[in-house]
Short mmCIF file of C-alpha atoms in Angstrom, two decimals:
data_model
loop_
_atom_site.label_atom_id
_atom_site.label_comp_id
_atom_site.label_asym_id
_atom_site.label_seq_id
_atom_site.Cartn_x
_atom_site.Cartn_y
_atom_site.Cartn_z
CA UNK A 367 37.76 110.63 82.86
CA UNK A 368 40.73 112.16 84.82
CA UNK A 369 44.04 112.13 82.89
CA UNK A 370 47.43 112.94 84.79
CA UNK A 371 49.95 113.67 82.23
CA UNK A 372 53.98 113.47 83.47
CA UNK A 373 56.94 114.60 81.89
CA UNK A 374 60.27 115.61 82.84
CA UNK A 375 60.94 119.32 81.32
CA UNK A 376 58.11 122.01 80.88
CA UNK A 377 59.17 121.85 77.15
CA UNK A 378 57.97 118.64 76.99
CA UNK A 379 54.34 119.26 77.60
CA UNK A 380 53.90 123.09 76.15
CA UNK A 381 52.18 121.53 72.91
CA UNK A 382 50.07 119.48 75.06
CA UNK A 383 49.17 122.82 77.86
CA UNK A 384 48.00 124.48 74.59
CA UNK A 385 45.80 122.13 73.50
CA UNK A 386 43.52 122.20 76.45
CA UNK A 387 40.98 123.84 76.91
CA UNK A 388 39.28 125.93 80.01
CA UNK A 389 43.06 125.90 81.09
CA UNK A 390 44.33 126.36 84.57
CA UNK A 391 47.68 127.42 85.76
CA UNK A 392 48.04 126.35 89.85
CA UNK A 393 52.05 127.15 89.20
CA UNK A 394 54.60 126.64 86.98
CA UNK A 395 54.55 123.41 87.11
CA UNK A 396 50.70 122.20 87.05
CA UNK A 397 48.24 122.88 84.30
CA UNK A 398 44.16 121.74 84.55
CA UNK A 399 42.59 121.82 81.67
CA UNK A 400 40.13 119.32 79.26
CA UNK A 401 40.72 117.99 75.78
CA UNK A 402 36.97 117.00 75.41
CA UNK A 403 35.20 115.67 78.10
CA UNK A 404 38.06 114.24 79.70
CA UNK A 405 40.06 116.10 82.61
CA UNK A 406 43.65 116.72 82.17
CA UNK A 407 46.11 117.53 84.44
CA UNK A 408 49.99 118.13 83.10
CA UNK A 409 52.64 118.36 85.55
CA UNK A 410 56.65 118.38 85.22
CA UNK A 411 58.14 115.99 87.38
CA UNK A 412 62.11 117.24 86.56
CA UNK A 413 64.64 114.89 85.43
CA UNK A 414 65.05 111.52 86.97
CA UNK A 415 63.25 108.57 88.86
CA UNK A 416 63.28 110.05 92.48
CA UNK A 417 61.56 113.19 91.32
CA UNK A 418 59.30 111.36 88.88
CA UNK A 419 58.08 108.77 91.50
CA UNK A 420 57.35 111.66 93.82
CA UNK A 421 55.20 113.70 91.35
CA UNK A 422 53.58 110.64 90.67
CA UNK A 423 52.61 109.28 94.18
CA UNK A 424 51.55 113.06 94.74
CA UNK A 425 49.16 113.48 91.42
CA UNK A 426 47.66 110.15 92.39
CA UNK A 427 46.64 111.14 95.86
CA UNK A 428 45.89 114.91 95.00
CA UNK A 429 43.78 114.25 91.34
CA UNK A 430 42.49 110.67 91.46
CA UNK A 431 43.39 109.56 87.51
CA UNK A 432 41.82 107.00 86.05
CA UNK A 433 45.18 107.22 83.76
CA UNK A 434 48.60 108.49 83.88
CA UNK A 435 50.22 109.19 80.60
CA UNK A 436 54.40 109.45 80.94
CA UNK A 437 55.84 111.07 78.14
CA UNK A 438 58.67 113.34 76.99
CA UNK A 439 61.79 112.62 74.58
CA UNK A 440 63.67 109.56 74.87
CA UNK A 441 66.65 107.76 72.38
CA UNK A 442 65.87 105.24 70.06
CA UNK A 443 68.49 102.03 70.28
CA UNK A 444 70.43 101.52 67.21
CA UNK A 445 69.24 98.69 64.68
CA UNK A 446 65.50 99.29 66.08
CA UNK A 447 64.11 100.94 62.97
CA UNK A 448 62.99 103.85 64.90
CA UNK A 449 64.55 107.28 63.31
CA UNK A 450 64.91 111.00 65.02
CA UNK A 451 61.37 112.11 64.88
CA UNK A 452 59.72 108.62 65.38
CA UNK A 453 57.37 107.33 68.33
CA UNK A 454 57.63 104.87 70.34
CA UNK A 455 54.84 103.34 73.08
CA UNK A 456 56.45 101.38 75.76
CA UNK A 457 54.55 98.16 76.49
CA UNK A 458 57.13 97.32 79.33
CA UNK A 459 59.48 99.86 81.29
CA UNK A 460 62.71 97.80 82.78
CA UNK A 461 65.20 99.48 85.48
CA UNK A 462 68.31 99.43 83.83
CA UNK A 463 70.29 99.97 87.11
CA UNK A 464 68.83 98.77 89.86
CA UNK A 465 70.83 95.19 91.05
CA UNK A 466 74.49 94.84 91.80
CA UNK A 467 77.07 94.76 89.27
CA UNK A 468 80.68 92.24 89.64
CA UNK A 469 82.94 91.02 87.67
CA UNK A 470 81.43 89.12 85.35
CA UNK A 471 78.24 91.07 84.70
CA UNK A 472 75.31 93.15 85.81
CA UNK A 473 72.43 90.71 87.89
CA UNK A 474 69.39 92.64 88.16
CA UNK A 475 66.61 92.52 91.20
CA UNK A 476 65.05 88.84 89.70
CA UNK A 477 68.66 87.29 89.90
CA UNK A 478 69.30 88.55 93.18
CA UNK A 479 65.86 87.31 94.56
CA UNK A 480 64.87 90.25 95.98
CA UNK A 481 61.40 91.95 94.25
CA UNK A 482 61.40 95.93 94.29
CA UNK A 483 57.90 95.86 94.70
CA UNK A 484 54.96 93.36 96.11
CA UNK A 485 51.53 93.89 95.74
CA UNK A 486 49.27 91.08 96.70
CA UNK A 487 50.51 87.90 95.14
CA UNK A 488 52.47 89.39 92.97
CA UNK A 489 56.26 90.33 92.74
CA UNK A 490 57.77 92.81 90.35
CA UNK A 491 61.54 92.80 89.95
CA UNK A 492 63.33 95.23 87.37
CA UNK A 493 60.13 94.96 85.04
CA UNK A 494 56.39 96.53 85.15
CA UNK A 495 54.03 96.18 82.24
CA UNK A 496 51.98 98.83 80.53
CA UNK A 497 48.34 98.81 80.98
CA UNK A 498 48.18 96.31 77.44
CA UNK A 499 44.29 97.73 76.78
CA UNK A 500 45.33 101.55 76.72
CA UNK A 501 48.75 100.84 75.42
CA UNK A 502 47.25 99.01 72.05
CA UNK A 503 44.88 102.22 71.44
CA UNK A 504 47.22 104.22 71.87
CA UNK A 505 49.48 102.56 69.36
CA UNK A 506 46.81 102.31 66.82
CA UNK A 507 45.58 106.01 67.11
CA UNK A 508 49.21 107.55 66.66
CA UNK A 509 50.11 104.45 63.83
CA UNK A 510 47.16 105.94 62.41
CA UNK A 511 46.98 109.41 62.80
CA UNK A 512 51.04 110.38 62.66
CA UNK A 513 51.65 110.00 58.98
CA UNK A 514 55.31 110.91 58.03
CA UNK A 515 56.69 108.65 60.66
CA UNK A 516 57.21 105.02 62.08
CA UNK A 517 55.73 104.33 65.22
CA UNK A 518 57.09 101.25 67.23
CA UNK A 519 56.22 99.53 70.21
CA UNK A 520 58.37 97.81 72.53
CA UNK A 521 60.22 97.77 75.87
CA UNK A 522 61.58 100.70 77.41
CA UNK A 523 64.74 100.91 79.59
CA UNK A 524 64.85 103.26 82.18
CA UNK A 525 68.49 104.59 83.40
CA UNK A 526 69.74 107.09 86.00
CA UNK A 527 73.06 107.96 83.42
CA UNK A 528 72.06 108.75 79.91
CA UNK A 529 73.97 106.01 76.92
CA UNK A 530 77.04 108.37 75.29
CA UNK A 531 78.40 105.38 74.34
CA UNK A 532 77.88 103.00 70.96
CA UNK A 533 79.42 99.52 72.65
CA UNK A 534 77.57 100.48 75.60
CA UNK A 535 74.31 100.90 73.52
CA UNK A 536 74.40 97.54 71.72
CA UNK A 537 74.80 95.50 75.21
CA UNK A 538 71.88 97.86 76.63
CA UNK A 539 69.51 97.03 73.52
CA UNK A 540 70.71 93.20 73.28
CA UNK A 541 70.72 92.65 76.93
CA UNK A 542 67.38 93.75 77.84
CA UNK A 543 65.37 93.56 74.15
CA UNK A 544 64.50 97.64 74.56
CA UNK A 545 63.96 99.85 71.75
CA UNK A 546 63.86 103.63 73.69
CA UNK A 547 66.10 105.19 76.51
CA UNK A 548 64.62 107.29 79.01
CA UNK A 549 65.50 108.18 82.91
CA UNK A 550 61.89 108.44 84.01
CA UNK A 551 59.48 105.62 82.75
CA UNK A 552 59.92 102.87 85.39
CA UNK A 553 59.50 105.05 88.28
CA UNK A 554 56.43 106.09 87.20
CA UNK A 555 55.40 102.65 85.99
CA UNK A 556 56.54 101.38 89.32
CA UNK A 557 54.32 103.78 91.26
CA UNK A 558 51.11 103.11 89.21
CA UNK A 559 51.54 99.39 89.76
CA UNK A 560 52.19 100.38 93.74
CA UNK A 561 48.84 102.54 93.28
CA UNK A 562 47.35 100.44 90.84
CA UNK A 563 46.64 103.28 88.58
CA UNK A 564 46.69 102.09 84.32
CA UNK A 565 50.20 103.66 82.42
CA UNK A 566 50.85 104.56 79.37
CA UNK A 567 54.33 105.92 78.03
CA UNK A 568 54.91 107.57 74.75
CA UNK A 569 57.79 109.26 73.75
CA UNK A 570 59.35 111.17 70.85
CA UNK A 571 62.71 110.48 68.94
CA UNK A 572 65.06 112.87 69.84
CA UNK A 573 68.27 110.72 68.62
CA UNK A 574 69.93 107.44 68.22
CA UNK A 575 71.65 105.97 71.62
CA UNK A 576 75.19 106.15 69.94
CA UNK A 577 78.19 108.43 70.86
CA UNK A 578 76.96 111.24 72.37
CA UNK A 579 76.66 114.06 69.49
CA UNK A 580 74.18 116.44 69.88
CA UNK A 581 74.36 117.95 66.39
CA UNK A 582 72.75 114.94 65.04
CA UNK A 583 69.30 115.06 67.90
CA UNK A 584 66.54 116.83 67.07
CA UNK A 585 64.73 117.75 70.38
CA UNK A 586 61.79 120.30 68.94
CA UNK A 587 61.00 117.46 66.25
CA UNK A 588 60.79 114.73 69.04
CA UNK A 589 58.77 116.46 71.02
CA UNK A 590 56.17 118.26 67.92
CA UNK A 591 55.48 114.26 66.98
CA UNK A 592 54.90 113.30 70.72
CA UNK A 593 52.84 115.64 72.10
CA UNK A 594 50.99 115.39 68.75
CA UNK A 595 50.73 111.66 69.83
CA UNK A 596 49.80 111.89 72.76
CA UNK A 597 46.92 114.37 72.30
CA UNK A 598 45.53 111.78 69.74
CA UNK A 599 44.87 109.60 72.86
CA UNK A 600 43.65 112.32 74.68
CA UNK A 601 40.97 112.86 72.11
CA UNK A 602 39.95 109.31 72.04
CA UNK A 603 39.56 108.29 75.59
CA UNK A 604 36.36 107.17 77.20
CA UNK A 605 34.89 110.82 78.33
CA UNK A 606 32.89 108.70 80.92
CA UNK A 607 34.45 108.50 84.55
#
């Protein structure tokens, strides 16, 4: 099995580059390796949708996957019962941004009537689903295997400005039913579903969506508990291509 792992910030993935084995460097930015049988490849996309759906498209055409795997740090919601050093595993990622905004509110792509995305019969506005086989494995492995912490699974809103803002937060979380913040997870979702490539997306705790203080994250803890996470896939995917 090929893997393609994406996340934004080379920090992000160095717990995951050390775990493989028969390990590769092509640059900076690309690591080959295996975790079993299974062949890995880790990239860092850099922050944001355009240069996550790029490294995406490109990992697709150049390595074949038979998964991708987003990850990195994201924010937890308030009133979600995730904590700074929980996991969560998106089973939906939903643009946050892309519609028109007036007066009276924010209409997304659905309410507008115009799809980002058609493939076949089917039309995807601001939403694209998780591959639901891979997504409940994974959630069982990490419930399983991450002892210490919760692990939650839920929607995922993706957003080109990170949340410094409590109000703001609350309408985010009760507005679209999300549990995790991110800036990266729909783009890739969205290309996958353009490719029709299975995603996953797991991501650390690094702090509650509130007023921004950064004395209260914890990035290193966020991203110890998700890498560890995600290498507990790793291990338990099919090693048969």
């Amino acid at each position: 099995m090929v893997v393609v792992v994406l996340y934004a910030v080379s920090a992000e993935g160095k717990d995951i580059r050390r775990a493989l084995w028969e390990r590769t460097s092509f640059s900076d930015k690309t690591h080959i390796g295996y975790i079993n049988s299974n062949k890995v490849v880790c990239i860092e996309t850099q922050m944001g949708k355009v240069n996550a759906a790029c490294e995406s498209a490109l990992a697709i055409k150049e390595y074949a996957p038979d998964v991708v795997i987003s990850t990195g740090i994201g924010g937890a919601y308030p009133d979600t019962d995730l904590n700074v050093g929980d996991v969560a595993v998106a089973t939906c990622e939903i643009y946050g941004d892309e519609g028109v905004l007036l007066k009276d509110g924010f209409l997304d792509t659905f309410q507008m009537g115009i799809p980002l995305l058609k493939r076949g019969k089917k039309l995807f506005f601001n939403e694209f689903d998780m591959d639901t086989s891979i997504t409940q494995r994974a959630y069982k492995i990490i419930s399983d295997g991450l002892t210490g912490h919760v692990v939650k699974k839920g929607n995922f809103l993706t957003v080109s400005s990170c949340t410094g803002d409590s109000e703001r937060a609350v309408m985010l979380k009760n507005k679209h039913s999300v549990i995790c913040e991110n800036m990266e997870g729909a783009a890739v979702a969205h290309v996958c579903a353009k490719l029709g490539v299975p995603v996953v997306e797991i991501r650390g705790v690094s702090n509650i969506v509130s007023d921004r203080d950064k004395e209260r994250w914890d990035m290193a803890l966020a991203v110890k508990n998700c890498s560890l996470a995600v290498i507990l896939l790793l291990k338990s995917l099919n090693t048969q291509r």
